[in-house]
Backbone as a chain_set.jsonl record, in Angstrom:
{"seq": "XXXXXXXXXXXXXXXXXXXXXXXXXXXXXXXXXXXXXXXXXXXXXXXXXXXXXXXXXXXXXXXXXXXXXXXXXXXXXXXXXXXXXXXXXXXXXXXXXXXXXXXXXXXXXXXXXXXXXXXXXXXXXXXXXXXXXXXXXXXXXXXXXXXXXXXXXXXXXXXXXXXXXXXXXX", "coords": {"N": [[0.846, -1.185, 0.0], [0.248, 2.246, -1.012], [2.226, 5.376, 0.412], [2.134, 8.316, 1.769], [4.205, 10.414, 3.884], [4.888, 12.97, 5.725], [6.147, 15.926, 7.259], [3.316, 16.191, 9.694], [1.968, 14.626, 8.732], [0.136, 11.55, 7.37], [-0.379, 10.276, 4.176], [-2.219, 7.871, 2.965], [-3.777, 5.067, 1.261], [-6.847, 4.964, 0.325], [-9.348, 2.412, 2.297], [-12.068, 0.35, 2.175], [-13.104, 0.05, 4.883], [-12.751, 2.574, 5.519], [-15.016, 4.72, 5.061], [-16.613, 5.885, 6.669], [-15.658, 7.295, 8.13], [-14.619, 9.139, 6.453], [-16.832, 10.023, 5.295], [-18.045, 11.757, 7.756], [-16.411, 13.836, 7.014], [-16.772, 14.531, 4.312], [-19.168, 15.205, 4.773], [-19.739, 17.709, 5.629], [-20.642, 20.393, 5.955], [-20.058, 23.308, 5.832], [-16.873, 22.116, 5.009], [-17.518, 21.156, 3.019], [-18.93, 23.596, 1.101], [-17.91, 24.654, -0.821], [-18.01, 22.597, -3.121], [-20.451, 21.728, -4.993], [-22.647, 20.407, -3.466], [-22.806, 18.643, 0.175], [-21.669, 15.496, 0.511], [-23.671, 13.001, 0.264], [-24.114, 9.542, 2.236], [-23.95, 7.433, 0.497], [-22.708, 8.344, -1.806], [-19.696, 9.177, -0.427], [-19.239, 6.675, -0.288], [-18.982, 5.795, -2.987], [-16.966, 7.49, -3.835], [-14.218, 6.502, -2.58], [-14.556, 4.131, -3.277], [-13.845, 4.551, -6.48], [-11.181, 5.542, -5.784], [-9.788, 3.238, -4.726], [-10.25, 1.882, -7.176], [-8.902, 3.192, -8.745], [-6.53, 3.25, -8.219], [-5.515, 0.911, -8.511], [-6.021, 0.343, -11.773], [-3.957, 2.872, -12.361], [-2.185, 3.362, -10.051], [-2.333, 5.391, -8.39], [-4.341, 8.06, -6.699], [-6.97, 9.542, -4.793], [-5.853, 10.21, -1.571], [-6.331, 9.187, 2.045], [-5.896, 11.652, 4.859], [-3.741, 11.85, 7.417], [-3.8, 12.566, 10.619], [-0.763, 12.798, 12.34], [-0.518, 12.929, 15.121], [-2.47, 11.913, 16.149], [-3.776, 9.716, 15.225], [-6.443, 10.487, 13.159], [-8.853, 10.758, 11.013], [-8.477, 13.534, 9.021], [-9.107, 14.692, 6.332], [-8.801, 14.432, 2.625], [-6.776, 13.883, 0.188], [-5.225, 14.222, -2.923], [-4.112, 12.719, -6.154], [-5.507, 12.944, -9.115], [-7.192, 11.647, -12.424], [-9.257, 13.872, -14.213], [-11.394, 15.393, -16.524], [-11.239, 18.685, -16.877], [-12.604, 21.584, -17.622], [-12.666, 20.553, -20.627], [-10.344, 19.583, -21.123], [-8.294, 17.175, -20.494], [-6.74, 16.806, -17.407], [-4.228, 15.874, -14.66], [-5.172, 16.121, -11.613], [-4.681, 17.676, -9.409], [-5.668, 17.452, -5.889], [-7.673, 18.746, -2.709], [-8.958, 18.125, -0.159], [-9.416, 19.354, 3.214], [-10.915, 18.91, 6.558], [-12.912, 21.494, 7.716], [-12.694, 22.289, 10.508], [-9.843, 21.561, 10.578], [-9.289, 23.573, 9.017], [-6.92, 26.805, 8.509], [-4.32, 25.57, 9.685], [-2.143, 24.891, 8.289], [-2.479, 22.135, 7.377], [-3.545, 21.629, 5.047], [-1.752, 22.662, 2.769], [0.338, 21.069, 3.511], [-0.43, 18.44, 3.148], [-0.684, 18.852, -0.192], [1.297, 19.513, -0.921], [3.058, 17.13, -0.638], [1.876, 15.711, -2.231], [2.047, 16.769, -4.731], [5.343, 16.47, -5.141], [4.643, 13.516, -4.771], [3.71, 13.347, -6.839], [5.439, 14.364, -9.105], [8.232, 13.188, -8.635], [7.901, 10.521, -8.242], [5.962, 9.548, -9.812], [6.689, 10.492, -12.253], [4.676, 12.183, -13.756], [4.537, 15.073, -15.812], [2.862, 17.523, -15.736], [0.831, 19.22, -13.494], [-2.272, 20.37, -11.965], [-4.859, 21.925, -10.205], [-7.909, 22.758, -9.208], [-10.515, 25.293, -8.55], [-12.808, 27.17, -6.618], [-13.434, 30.545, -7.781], [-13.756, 32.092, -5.367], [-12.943, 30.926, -3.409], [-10.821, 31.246, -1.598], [-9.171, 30.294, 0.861], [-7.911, 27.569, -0.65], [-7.151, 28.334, -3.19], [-4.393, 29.977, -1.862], [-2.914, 28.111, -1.324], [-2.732, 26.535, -3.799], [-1.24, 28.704, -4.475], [0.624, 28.832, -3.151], [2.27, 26.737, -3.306], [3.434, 27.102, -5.474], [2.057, 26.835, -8.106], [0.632, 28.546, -11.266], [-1.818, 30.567, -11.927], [-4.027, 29.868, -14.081], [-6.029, 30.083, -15.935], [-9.947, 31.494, -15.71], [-12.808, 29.58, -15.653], [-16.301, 28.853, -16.39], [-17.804, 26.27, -14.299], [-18.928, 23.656, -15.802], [-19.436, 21.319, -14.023], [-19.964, 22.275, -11.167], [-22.109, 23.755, -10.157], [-22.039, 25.71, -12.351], [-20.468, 27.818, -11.334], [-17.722, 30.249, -11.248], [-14.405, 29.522, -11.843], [-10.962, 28.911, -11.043], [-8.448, 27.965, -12.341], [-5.21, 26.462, -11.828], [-1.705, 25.299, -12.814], [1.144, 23.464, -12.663], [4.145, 22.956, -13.871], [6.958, 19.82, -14.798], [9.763, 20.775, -13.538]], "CA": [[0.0, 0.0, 0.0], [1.484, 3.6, -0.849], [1.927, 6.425, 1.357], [3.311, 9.942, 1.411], [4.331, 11.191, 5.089], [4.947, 14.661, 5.899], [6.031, 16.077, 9.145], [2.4, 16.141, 10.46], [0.416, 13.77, 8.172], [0.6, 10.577, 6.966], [-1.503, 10.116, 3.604], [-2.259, 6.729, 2.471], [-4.575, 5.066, 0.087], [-8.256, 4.833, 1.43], [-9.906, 1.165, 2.217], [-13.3, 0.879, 2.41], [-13.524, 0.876, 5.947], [-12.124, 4.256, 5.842], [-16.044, 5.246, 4.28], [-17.595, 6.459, 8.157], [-14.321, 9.144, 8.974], [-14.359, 10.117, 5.309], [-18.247, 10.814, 5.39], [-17.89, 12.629, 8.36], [-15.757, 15.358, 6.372], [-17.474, 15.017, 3.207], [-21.136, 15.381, 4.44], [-20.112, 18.781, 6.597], [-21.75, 21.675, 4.999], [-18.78, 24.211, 5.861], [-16.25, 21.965, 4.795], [-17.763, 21.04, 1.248], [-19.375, 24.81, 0.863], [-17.202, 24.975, -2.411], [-18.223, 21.533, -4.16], [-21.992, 20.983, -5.452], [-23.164, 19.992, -2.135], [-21.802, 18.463, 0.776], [-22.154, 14.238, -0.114], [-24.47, 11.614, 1.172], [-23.324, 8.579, 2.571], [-23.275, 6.525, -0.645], [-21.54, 9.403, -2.759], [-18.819, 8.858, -0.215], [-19.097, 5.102, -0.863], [-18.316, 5.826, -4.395], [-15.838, 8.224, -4.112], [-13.88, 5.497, -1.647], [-14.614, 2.947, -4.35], [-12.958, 5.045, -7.361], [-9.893, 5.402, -5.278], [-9.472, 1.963, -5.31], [-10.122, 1.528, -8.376], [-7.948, 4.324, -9.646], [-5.107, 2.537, -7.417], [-5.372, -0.48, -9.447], [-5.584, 1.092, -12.841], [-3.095, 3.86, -12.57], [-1.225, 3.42, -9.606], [-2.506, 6.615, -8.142], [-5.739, 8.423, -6.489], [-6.788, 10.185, -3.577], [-5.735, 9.572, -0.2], [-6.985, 9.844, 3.195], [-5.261, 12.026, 5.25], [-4.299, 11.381, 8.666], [-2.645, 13.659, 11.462], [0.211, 11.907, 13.076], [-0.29, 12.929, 16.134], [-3.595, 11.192, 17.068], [-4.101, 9.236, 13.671], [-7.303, 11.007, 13.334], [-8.421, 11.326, 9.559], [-8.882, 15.142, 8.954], [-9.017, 15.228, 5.128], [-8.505, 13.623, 1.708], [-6.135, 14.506, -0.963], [-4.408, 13.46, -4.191], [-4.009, 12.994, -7.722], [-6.776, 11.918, -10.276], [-7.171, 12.523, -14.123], [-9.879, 14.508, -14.545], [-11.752, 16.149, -17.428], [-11.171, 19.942, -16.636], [-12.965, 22.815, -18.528], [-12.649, 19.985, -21.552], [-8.828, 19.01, -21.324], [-7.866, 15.732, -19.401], [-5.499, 16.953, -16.79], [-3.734, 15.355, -13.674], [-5.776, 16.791, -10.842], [-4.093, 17.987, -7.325], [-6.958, 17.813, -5.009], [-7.175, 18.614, -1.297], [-10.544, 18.61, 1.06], [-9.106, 19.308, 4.799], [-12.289, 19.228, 7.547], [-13.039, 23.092, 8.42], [-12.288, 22.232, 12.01], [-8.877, 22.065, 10.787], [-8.371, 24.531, 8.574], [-5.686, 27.672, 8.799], [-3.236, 24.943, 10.273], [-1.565, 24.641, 7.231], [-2.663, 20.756, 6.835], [-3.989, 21.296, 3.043], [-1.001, 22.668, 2.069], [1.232, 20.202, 3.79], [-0.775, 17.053, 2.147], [-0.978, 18.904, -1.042], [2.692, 19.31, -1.509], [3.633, 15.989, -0.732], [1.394, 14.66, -3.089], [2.864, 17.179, -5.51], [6.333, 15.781, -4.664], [4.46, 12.572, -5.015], [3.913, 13.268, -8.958], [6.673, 14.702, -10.019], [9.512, 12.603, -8.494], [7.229, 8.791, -7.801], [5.093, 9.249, -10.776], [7.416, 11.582, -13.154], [3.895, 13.005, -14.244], [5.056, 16.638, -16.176], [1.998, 18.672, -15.411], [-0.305, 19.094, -12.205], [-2.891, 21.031, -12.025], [-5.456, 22.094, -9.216], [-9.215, 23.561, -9.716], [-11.394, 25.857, -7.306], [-14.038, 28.046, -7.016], [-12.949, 32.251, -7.428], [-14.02, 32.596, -3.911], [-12.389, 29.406, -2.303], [-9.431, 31.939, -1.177], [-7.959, 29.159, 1.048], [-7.883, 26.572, -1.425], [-6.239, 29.128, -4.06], [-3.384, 30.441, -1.256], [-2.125, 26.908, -1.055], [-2.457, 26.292, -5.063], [0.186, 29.37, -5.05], [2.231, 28.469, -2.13], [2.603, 25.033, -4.068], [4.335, 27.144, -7.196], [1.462, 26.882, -9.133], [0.393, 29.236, -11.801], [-2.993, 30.726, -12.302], [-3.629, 29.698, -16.079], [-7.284, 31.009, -16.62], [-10.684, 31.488, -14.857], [-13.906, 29.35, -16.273], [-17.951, 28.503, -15.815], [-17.533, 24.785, -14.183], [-20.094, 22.346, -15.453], [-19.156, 20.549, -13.063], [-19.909, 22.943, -9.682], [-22.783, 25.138, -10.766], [-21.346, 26.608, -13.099], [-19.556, 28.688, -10.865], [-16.108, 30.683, -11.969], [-13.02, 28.303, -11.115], [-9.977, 29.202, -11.359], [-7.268, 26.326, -13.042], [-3.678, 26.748, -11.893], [-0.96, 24.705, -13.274], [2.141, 23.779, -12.254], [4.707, 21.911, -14.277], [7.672, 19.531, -13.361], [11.192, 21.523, -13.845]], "C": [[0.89, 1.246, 0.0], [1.102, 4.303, 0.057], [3.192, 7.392, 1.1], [3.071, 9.87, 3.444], [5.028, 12.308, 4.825], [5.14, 14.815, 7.448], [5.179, 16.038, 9.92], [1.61, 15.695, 10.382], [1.515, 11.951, 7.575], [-1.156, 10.161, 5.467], [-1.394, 8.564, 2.916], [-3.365, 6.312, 1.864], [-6.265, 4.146, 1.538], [-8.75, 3.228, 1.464], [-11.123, 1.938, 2.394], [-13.707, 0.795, 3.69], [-13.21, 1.927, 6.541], [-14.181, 5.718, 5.823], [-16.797, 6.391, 5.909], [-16.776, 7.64, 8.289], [-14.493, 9.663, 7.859], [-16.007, 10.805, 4.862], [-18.466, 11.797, 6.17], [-17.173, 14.433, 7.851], [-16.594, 15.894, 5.194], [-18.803, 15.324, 3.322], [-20.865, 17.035, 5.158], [-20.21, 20.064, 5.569], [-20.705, 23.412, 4.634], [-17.609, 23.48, 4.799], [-16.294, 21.814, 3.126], [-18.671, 22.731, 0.833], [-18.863, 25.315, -0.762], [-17.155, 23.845, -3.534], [-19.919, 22.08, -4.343], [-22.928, 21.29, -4.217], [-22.354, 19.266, -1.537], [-22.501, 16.497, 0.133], [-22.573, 13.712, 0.651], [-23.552, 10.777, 1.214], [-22.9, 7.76, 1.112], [-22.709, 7.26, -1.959], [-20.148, 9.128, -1.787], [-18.511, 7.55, -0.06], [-18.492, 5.125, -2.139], [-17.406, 6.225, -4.702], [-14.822, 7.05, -3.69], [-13.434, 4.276, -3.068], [-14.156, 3.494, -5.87], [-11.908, 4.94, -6.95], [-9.341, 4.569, -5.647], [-9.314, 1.032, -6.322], [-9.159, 1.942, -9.427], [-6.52, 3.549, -9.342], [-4.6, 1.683, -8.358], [-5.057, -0.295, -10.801], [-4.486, 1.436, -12.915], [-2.279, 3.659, -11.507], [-1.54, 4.469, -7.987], [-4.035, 7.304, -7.53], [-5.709, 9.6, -5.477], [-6.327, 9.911, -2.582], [-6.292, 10.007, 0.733], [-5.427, 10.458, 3.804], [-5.5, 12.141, 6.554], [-3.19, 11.72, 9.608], [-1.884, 12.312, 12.437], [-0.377, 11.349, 14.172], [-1.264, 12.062, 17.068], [-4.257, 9.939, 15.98], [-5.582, 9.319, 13.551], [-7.483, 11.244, 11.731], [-9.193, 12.639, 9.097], [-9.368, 15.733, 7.258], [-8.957, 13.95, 3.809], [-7.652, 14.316, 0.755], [-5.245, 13.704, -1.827], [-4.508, 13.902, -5.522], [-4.801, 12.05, -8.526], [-6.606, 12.67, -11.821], [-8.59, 12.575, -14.249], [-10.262, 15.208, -16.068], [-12.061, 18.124, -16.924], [-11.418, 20.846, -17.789], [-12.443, 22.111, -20.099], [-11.557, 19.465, -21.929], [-8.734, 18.193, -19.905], [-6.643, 16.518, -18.416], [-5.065, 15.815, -15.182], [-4.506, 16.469, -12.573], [-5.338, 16.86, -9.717], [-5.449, 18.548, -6.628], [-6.692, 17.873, -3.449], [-8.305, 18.603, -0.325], [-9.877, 18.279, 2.369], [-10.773, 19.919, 5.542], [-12.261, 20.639, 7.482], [-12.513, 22.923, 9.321], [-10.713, 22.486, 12.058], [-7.954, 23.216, 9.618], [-7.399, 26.168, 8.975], [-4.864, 27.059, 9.69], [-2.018, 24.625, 9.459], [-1.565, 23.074, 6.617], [-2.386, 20.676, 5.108], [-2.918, 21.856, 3.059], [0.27, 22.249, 2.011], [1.022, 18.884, 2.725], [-0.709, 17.869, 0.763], [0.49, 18.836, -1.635], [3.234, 18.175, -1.306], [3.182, 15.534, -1.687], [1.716, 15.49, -4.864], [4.138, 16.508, -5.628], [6.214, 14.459, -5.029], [4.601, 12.232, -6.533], [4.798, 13.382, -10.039], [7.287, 13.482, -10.014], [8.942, 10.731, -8.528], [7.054, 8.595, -9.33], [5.357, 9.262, -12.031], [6.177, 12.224, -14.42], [4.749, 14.457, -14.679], [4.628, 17.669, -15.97], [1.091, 18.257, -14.732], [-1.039, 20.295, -12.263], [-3.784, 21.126, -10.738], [-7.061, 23.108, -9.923], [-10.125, 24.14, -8.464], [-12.095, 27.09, -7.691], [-13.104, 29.458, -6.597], [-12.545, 32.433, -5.651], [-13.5, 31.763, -2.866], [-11.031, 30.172, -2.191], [-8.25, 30.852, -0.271], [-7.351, 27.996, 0.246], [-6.208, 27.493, -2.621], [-4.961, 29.895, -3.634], [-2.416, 29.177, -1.551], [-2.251, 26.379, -2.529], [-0.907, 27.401, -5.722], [1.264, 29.064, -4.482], [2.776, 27.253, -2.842], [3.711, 25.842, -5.504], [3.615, 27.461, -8.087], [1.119, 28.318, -9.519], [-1.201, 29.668, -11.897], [-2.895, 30.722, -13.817], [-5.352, 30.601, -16.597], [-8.221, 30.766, -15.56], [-11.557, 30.586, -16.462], [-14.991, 28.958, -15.417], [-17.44, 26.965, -15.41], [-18.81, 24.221, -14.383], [-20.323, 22.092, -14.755], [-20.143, 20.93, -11.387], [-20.784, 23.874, -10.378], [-22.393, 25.999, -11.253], [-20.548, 28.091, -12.637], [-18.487, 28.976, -10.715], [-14.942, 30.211, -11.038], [-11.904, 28.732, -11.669], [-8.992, 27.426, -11.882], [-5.685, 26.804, -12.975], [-2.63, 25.273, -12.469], [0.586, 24.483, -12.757], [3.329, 22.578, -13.471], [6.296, 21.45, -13.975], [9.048, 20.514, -14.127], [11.887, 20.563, -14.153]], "O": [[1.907, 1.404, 0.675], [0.006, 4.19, 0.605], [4.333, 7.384, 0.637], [2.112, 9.431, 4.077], [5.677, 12.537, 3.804], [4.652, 14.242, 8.422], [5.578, 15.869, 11.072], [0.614, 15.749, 11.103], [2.667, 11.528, 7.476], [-2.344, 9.923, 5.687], [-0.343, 8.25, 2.357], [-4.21, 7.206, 1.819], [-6.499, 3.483, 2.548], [-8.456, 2.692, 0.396], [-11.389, 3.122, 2.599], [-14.737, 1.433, 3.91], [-13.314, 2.231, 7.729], [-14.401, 6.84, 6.278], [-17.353, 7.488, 5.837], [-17.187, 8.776, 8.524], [-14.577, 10.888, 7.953], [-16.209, 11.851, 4.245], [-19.01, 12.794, 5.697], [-17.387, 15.593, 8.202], [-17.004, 17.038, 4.994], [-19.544, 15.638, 2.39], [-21.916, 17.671, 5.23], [-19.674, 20.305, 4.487], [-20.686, 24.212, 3.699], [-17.352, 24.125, 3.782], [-15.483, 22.18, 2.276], [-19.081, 22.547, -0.313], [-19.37, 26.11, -1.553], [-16.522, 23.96, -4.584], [-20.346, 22.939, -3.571], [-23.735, 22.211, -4.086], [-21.286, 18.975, -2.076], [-23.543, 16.34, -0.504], [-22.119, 13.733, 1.795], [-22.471, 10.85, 0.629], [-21.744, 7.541, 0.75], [-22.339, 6.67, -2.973], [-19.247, 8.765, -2.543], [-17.378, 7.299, 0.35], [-17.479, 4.455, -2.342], [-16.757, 5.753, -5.635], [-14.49, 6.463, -4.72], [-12.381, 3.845, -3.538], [-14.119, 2.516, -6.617], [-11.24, 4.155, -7.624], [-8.533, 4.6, -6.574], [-8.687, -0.018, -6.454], [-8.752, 1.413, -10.462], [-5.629, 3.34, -10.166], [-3.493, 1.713, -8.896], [-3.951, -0.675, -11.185], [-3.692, 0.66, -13.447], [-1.144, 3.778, -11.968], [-1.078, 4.273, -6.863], [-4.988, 6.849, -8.162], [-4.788, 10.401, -5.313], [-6.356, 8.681, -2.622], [-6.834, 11.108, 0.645], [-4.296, 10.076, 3.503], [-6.586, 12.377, 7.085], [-2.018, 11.352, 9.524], [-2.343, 11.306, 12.978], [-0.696, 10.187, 14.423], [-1.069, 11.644, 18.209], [-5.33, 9.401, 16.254], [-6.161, 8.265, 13.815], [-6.577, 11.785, 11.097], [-10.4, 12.666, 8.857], [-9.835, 16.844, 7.007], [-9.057, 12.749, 4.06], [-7.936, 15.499, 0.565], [-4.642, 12.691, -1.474], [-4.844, 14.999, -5.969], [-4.777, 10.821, -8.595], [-6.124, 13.74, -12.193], [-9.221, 11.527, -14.385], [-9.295, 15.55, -16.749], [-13.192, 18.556, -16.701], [-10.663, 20.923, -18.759], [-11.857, 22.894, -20.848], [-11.545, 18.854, -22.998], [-8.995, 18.481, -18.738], [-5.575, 16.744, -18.984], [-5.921, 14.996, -14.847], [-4.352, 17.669, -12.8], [-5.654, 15.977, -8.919], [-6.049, 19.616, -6.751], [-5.768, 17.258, -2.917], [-8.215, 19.578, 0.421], [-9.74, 17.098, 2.692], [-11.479, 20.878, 5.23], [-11.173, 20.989, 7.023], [-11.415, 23.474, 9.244], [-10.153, 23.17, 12.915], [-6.776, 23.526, 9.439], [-7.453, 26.392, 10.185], [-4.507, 27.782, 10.621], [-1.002, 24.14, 9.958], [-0.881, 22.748, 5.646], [-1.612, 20.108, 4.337], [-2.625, 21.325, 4.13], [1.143, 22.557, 1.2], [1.795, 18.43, 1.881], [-0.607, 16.836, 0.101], [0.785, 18.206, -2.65], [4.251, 18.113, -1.997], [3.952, 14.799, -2.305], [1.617, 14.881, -5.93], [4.006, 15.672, -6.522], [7.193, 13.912, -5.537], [5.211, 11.379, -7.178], [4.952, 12.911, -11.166], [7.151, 12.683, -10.94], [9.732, 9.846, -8.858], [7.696, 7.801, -10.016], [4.809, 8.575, -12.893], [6.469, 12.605, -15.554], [5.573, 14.897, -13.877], [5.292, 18.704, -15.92], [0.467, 17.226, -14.985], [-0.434, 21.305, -12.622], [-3.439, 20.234, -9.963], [-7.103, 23.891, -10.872], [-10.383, 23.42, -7.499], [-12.013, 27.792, -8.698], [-12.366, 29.587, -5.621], [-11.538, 32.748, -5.018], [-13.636, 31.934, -1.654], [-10.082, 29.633, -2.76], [-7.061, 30.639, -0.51], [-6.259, 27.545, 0.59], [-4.994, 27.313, -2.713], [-4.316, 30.461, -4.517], [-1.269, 29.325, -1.973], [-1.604, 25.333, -2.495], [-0.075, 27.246, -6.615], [2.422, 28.988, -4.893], [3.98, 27.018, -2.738], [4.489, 25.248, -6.25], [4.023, 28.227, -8.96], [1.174, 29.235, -8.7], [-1.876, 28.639, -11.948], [-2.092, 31.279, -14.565], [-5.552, 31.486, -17.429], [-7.879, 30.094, -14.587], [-11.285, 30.711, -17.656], [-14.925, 28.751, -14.205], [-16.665, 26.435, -16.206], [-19.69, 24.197, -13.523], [-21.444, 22.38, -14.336], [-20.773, 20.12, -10.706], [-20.311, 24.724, -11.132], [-22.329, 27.115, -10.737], [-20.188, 29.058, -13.309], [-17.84, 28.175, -10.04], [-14.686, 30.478, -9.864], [-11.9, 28.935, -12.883], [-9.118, 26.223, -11.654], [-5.086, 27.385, -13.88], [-3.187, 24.177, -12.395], [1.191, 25.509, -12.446], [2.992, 21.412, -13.672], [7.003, 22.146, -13.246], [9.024, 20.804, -15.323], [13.067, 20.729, -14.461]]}, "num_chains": 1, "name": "protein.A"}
């Protein structure tokens, strides 16, 4: 099983009895405020069950993310290939609980799993997607390096204006 550690996380690839801690984040109404909606239980069944699937496929997915110190799982993050604003890209994703955000978690797991792509994966280009207004999301897409490449309408997220940064490997 893979895993990225980080001085304060440890991210590793989700099982499915991970589905109860990772509902807990994904159903909270703060924390998903910038997806769709926040997800029912069997949307985070599915998500859970792509992972795994993605694992197998590609190698590669989301992970849960899970603070050292109490192994408590606070978040999810990783790398998926996505259809973005109509171009396939490598997707850097990060959902940390609210409870713990401005700790700098998301942008601890997000750079490892950057780190993860480049140097594990030798992927060439990462990318990240978020809503205008998701200001924490988009601090930690710059602290990462990345570029802002354009704003668009997201299908995807009520068509509400997303920014698409880019980062590629040196």
């Amino acid at each position: 099983m893979e895993k990225i550690e980080t001085r304060r996380l440890i991210l590793r690839e989700h099982a499915e009895s991970d589905v109860d801690r990772l509902y807990a984040i994904q159903s909270d109404a703060i924390t998903m405020a910038f997806w769709p909606a926040p997800f029912s239980y069997e949307q985070t069944e599915n998500w859970i069950r792509r992972q795994i699937d993605s694992y197998r496929a590609k190698g590669y997915g989301r992970w849960a993310v899970i603070r050292k110190e109490d192994g408590v799982m606070i978040g999810d993050a990783g790398i998926v290939t996505s259809e973005i604003d109509g171009t396939i890209e490598n997707d850097l994703g990060y959902i940390i609980h609210a409870s713990e955000w401005q700790k700098g978690y998301g942008y601890e797991a997000a750079e490892g799993c950057l780190r993860y792509g480049f140097d594990r994966l030798e992927l060439g280009r990462l990318c990240a997607n978020m809503p205008t207004d998701h200001l924490g999301s988009r601090k930690v897409a710059e602290k990462l390096g990345m570029k802002l490449e354009k704003h668009f309408f997201n299908k995807r997220n009520r068509e509400k204006e997303t920014c698409l940064y880019s980062i590629s490997k040196a």
